[in-house]
mmCIF file of N, CA and C in Angstrom:
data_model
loop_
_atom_site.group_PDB
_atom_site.id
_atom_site.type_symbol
_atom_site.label_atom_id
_atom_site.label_comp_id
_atom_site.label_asym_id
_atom_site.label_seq_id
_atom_site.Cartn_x
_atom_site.Cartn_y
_atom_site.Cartn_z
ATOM 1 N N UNK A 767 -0.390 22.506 4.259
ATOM 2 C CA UNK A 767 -0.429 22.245 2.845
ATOM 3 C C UNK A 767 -0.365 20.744 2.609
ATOM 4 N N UNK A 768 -1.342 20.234 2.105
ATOM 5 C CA UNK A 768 -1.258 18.571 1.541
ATOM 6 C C UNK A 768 -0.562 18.199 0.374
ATOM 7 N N UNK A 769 0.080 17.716 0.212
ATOM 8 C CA UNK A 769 1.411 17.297 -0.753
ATOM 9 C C UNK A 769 0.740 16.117 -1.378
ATOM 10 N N UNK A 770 -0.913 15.852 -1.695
ATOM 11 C CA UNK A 770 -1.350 14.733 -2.267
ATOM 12 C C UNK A 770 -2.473 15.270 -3.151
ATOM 13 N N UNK A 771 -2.654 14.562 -3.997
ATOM 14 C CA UNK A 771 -3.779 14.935 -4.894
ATOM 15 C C UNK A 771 -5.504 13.643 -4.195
ATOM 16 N N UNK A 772 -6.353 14.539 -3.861
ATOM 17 C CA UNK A 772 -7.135 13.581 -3.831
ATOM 18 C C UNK A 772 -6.886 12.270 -4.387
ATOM 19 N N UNK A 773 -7.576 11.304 -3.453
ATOM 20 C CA UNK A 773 -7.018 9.933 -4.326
ATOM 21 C C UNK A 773 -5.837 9.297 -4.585
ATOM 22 N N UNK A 774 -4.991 10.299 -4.331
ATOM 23 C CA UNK A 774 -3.450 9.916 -5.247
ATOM 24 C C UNK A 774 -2.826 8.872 -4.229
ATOM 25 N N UNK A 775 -3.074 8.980 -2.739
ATOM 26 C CA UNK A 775 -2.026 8.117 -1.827
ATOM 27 C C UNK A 775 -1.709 7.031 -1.858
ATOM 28 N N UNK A 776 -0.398 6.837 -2.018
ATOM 29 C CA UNK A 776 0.097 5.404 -2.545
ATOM 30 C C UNK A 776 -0.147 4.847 -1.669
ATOM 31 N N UNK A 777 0.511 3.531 -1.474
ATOM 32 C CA UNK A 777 0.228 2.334 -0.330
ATOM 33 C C UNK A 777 1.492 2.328 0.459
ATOM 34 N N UNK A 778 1.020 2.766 1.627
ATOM 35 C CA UNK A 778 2.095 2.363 2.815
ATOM 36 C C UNK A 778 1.814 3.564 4.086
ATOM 37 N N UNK A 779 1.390 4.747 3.505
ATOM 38 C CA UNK A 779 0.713 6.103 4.155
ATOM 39 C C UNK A 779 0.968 5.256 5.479
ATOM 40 N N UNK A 780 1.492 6.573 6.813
ATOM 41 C CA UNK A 780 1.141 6.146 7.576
ATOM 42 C C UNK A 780 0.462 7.726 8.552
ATOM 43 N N UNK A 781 -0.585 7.190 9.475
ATOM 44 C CA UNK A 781 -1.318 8.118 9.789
ATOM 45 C C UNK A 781 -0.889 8.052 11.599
ATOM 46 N N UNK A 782 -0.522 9.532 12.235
ATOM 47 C CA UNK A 782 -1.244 9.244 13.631
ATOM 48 C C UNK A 782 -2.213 10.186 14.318
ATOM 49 N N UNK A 783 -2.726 10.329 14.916
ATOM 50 C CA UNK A 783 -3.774 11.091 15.398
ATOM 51 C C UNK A 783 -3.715 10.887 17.084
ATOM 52 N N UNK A 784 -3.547 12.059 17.562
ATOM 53 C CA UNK A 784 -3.939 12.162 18.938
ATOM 54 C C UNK A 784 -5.250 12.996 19.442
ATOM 55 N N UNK A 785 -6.397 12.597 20.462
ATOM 56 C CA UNK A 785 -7.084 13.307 20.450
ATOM 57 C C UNK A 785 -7.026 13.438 22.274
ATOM 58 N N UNK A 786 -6.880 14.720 22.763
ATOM 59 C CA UNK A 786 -7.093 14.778 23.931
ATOM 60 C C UNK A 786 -7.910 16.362 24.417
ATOM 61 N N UNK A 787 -8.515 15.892 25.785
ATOM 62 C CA UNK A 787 -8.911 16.539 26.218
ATOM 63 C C UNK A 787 -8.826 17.892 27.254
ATOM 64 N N UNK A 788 -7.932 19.412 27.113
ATOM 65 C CA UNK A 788 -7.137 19.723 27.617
ATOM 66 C C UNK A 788 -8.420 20.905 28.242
ATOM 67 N N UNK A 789 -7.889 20.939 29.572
ATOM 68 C CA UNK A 789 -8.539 21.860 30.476
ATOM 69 C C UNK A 789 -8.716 23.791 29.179
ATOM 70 N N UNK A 790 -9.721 24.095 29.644
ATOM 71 C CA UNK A 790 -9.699 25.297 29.182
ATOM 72 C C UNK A 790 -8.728 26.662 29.075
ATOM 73 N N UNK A 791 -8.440 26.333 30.966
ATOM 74 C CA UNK A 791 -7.269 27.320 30.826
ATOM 75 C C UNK A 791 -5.848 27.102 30.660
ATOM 76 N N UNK A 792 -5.856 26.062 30.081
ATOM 77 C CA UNK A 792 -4.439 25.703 28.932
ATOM 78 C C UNK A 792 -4.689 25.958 27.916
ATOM 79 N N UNK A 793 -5.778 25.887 27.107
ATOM 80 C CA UNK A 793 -6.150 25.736 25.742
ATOM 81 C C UNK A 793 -5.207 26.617 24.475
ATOM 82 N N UNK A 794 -5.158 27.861 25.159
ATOM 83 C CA UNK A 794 -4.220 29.160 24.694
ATOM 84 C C UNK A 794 -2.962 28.571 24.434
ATOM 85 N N UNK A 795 -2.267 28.234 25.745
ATOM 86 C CA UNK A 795 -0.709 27.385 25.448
ATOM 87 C C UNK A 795 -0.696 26.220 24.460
ATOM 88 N N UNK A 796 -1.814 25.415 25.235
ATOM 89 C CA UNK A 796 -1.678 23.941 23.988
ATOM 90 C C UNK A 796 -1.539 24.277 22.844
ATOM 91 N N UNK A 797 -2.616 25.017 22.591
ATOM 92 C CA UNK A 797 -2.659 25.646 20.880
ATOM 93 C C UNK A 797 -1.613 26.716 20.136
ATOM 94 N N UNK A 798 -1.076 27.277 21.201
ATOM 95 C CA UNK A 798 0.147 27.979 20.906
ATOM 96 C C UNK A 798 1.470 26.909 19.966
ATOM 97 N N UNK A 799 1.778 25.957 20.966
ATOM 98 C CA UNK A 799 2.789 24.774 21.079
ATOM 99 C C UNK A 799 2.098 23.986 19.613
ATOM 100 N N UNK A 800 1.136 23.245 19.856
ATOM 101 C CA UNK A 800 0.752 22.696 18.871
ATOM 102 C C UNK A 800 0.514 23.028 17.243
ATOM 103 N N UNK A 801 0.320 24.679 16.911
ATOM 104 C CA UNK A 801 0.350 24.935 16.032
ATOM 105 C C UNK A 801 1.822 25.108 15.922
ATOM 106 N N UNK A 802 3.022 25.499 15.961
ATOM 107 C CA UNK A 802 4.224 25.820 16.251
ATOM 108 C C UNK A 802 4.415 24.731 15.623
ATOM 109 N N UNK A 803 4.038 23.615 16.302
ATOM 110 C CA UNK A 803 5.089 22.090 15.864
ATOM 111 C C UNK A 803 4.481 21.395 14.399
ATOM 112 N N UNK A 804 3.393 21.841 14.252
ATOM 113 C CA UNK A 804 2.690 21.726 12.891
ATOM 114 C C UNK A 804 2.870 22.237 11.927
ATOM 115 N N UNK A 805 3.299 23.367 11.830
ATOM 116 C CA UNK A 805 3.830 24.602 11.188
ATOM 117 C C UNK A 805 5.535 23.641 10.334
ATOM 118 N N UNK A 806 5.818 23.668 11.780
ATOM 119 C CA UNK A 806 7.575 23.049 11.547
ATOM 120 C C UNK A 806 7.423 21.641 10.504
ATOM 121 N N UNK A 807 6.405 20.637 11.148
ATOM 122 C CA UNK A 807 6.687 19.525 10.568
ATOM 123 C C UNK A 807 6.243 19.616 9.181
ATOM 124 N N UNK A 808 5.149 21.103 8.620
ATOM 125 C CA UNK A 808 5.234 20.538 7.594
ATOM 126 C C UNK A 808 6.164 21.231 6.557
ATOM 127 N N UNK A 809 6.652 21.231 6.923
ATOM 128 C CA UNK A 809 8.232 21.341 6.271
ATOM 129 C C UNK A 809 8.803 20.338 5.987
ATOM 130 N N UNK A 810 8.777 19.185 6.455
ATOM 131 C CA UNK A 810 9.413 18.059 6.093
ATOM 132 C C UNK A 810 9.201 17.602 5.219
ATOM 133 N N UNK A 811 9.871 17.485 4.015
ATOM 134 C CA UNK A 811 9.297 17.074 2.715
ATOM 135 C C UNK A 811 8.528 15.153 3.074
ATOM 136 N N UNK A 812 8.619 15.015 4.260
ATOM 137 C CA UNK A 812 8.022 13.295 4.588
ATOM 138 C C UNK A 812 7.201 13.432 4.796
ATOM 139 N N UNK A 813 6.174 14.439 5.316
ATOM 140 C CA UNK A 813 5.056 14.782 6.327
ATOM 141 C C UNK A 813 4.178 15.076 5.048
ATOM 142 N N UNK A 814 3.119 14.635 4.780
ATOM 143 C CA UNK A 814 2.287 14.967 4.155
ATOM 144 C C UNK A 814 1.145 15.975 4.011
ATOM 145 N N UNK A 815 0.099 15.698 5.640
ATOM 146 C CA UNK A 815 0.114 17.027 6.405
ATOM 147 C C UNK A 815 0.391 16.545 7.611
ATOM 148 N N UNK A 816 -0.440 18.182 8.243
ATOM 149 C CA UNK A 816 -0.527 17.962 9.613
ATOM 150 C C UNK A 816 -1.407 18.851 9.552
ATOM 151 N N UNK A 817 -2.370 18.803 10.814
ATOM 152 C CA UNK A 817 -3.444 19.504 11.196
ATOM 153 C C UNK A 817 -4.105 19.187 12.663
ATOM 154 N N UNK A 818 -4.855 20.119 13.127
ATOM 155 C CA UNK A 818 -4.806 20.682 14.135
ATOM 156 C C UNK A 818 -6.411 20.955 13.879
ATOM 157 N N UNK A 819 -7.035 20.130 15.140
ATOM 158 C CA UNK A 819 -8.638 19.940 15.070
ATOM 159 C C UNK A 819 -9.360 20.577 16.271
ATOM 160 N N UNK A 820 -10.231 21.664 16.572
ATOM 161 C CA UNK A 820 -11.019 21.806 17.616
ATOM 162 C C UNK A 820 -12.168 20.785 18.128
ATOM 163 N N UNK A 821 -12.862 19.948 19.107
ATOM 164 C CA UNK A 821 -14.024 19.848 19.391
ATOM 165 C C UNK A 821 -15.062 20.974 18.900
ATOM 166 N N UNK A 822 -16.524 20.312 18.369
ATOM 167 C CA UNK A 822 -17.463 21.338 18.788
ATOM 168 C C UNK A 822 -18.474 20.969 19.265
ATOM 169 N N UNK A 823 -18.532 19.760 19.964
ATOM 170 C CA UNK A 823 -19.097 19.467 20.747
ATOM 171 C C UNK A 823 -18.399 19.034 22.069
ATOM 172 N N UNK A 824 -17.684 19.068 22.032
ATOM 173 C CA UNK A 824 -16.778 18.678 23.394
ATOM 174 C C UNK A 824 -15.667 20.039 23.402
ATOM 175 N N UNK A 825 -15.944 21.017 24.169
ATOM 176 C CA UNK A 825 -14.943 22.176 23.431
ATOM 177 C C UNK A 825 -13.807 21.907 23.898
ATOM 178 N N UNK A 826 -13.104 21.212 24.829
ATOM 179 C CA UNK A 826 -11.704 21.321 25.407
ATOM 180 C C UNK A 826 -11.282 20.115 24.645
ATOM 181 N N UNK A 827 -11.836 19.446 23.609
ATOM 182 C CA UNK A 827 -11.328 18.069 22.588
ATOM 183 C C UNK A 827 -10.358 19.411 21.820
ATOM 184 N N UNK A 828 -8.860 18.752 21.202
ATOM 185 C CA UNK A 828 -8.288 19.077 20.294
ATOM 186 C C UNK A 828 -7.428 17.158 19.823
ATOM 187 N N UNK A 829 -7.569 17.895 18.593
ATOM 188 C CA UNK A 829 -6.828 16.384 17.575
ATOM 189 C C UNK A 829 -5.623 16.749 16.884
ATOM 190 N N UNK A 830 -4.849 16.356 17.077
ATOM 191 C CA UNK A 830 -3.643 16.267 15.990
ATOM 192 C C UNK A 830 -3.260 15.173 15.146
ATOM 193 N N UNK A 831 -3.303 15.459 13.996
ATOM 194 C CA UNK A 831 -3.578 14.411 12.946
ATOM 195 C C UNK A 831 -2.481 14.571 11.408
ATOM 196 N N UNK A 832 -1.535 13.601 11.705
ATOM 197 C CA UNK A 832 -0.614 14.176 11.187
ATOM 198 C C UNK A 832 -0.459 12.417 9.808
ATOM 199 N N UNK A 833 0.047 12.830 8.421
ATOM 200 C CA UNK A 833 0.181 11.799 7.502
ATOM 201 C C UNK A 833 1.444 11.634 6.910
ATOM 202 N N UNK A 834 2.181 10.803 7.087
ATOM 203 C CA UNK A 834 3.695 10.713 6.527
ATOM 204 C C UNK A 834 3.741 9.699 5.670
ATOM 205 N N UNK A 835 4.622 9.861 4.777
ATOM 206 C CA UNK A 835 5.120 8.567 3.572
ATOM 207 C C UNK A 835 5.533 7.183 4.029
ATOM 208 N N UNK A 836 6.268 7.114 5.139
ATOM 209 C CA UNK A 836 6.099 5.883 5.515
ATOM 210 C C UNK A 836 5.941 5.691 7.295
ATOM 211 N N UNK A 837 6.006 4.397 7.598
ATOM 212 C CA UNK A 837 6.339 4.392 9.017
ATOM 213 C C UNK A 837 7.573 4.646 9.550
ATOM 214 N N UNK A 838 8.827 4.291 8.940
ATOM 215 C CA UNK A 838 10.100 4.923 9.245
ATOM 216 C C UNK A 838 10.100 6.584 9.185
ATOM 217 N N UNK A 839 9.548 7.557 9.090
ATOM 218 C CA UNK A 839 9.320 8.677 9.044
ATOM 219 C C UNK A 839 8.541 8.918 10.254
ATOM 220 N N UNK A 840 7.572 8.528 10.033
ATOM 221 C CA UNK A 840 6.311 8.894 11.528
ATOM 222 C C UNK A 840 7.531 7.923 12.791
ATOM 223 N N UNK A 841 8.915 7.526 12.860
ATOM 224 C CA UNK A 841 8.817 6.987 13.750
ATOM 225 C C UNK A 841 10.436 8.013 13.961
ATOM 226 N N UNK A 842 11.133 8.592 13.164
ATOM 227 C CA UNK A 842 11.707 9.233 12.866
ATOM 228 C C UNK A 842 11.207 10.568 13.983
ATOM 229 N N UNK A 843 10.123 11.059 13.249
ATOM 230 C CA UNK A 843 9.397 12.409 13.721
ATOM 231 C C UNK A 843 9.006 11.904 15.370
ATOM 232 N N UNK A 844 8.744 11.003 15.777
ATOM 233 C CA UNK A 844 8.592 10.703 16.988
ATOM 234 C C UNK A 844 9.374 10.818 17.812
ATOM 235 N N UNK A 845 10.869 10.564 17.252
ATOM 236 C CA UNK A 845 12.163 11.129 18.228
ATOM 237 C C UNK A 845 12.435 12.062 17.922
ATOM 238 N N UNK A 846 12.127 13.350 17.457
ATOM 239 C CA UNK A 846 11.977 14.621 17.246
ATOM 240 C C UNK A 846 12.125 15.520 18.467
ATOM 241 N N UNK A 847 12.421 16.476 18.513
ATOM 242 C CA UNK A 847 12.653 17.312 19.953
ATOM 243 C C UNK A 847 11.406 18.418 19.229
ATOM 244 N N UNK A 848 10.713 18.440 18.205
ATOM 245 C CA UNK A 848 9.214 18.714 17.972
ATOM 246 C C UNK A 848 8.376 18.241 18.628
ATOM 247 N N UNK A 849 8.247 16.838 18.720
ATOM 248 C CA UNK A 849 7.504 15.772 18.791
ATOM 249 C C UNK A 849 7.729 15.612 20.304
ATOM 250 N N UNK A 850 8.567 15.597 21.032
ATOM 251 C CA UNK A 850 8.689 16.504 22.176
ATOM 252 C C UNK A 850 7.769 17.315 23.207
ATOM 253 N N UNK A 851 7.252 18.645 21.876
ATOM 254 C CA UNK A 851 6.695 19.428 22.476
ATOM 255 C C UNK A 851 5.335 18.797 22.453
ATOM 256 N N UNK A 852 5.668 18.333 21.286
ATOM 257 C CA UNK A 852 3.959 17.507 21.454
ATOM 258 C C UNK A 852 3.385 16.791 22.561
ATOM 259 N N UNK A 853 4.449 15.942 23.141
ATOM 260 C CA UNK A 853 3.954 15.084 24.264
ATOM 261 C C UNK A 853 3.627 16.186 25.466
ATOM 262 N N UNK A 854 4.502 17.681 25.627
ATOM 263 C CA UNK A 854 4.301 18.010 26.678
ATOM 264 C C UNK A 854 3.148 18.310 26.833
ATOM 265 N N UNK A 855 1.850 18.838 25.665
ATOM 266 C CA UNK A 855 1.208 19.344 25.344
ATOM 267 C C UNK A 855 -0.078 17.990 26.244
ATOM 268 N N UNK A 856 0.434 16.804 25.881
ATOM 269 C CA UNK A 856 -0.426 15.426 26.040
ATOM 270 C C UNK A 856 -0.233 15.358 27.868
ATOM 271 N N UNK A 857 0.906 16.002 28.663
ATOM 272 C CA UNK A 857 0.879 15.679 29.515
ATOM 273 C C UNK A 857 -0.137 16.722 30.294
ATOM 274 N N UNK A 858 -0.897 17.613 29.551
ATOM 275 C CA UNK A 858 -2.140 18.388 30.083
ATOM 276 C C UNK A 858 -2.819 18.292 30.240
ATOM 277 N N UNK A 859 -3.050 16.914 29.143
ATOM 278 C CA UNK A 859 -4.550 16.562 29.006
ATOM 279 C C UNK A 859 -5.425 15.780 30.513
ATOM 280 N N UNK A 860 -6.521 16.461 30.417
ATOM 281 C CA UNK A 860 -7.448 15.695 31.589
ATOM 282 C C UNK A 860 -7.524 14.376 32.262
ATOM 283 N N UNK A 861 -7.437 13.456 31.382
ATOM 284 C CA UNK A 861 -7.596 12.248 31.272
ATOM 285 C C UNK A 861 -6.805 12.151 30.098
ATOM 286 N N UNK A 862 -6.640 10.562 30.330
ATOM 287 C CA UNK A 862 -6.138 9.396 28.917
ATOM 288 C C UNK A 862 -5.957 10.160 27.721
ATOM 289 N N UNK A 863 -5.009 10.871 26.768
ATOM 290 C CA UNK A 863 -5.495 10.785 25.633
ATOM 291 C C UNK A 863 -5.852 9.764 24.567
ATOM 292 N N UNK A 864 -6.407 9.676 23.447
ATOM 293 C CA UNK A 864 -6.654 9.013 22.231
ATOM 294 C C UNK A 864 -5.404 8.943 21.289
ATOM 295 N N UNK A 865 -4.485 7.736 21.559
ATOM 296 C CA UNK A 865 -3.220 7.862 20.591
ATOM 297 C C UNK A 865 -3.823 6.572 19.288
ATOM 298 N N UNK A 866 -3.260 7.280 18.255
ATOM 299 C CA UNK A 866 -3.717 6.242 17.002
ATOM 300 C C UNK A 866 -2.329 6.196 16.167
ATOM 301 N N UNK A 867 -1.993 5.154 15.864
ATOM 302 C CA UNK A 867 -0.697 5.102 13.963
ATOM 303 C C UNK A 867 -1.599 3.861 13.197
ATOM 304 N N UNK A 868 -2.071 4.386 12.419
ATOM 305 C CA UNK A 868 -2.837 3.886 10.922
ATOM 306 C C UNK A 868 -1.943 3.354 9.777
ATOM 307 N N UNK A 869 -1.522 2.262 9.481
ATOM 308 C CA UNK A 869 -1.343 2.498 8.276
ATOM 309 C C UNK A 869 -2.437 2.438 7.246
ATOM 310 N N UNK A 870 -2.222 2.969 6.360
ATOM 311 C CA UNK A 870 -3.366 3.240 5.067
ATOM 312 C C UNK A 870 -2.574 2.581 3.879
ATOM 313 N N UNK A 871 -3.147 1.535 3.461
ATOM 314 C CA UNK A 871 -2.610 0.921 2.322
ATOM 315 C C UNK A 871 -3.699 1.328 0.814
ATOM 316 N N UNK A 872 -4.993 1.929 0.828
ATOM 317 C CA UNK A 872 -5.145 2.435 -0.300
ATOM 318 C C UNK A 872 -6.292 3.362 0.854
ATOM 319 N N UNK A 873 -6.483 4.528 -0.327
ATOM 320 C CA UNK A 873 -7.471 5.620 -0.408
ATOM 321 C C UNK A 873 -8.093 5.993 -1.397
ATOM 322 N N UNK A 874 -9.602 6.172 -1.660
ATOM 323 C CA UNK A 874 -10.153 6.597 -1.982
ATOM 324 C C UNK A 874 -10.987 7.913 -2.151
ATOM 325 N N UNK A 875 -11.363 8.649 -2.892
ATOM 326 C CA UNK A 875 -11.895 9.927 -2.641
ATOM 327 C C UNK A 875 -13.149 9.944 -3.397
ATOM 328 N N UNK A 876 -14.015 10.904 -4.221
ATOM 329 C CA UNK A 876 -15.360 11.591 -4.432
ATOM 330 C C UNK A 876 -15.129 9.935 -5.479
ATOM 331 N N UNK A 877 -14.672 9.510 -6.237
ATOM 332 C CA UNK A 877 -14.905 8.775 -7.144
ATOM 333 C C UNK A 877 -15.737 7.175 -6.354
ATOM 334 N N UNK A 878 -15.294 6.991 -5.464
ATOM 335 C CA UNK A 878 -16.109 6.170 -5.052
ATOM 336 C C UNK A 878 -17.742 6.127 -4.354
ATOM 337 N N UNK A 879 -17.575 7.406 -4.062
ATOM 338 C CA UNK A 879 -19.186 8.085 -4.110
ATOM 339 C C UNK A 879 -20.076 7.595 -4.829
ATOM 340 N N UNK A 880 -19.259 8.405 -6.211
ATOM 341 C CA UNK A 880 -19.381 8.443 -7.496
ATOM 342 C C UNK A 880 -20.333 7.392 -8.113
ATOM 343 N N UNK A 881 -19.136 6.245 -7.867
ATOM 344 C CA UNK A 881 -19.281 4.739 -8.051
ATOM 345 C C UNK A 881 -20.350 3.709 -7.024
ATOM 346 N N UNK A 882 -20.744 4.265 -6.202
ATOM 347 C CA UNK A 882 -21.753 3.966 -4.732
ATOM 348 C C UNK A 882 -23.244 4.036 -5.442
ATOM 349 N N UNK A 883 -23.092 5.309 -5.561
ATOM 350 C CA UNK A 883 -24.331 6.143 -5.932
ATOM 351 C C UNK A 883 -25.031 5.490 -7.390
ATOM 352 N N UNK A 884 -24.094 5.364 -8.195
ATOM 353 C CA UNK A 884 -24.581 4.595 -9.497
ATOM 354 C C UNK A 884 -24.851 3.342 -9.593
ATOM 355 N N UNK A 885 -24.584 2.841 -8.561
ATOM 356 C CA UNK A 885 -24.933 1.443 -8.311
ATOM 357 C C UNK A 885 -26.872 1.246 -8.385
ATOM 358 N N UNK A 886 -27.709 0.317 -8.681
ATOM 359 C CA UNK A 886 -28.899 0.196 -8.369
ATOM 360 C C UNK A 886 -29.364 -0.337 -7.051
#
């Protein structure tokens, strides 16, 4: 559940995203664990979302992509015994995963389209 209105995100959002590549015959467990801890975090009235991405072109790609109110929160949730399970999940992966923390100081949504498009 997203706790934001299109557009609405104030300035300071912070984003992280992991993307890794987990053998097939883990995929069942990873995704077991990973939805579990997604489920939990968004409960946290800090967590904005969280979500949980398949490859479909790379099928053993999964992303976790999670948005909190500030960086003291996303760093909070990082010492988490959730956050935890998360890493065990990263220690499956094939290779290297893709670790990202974003901050997002403004967002935009359809209105800038909007505003693109009407341009000459």
């Amino acid at each position: 559940m997203v706790r934001f209105q299109e557009g609405r995100i104030s300035e300071g959002m912070f984003r992280s995203t992991i993307r890794m590549l987990i053998p097939l015959d883990k995929q069942s467990e990873a995704l077991e664990i990973l939805e579990s801890v997604s489920v939990q975090t968004r409960c946290n009235p800090n967590c904005i979302s969280s979500r949980l991405y398949r490859g479909v072109e790379e099928v053993r790609a999964i992303m976790v992509e999670e948005l909190w109110t500030s960086k003291e929160e996303t760093l909070r949730h990082l010492q988490s015994e959730e956050y935890r399970r998360v890493l065990l999940v990263v220690e499956m992966a094939e290779e290297c995963p893709e670790i990202r923390f974003d901050t997002i100081m403004q967002s935009r949504a359809v209105e800038l389209i909007a505003s693109a498009r009407s341009q000459p």
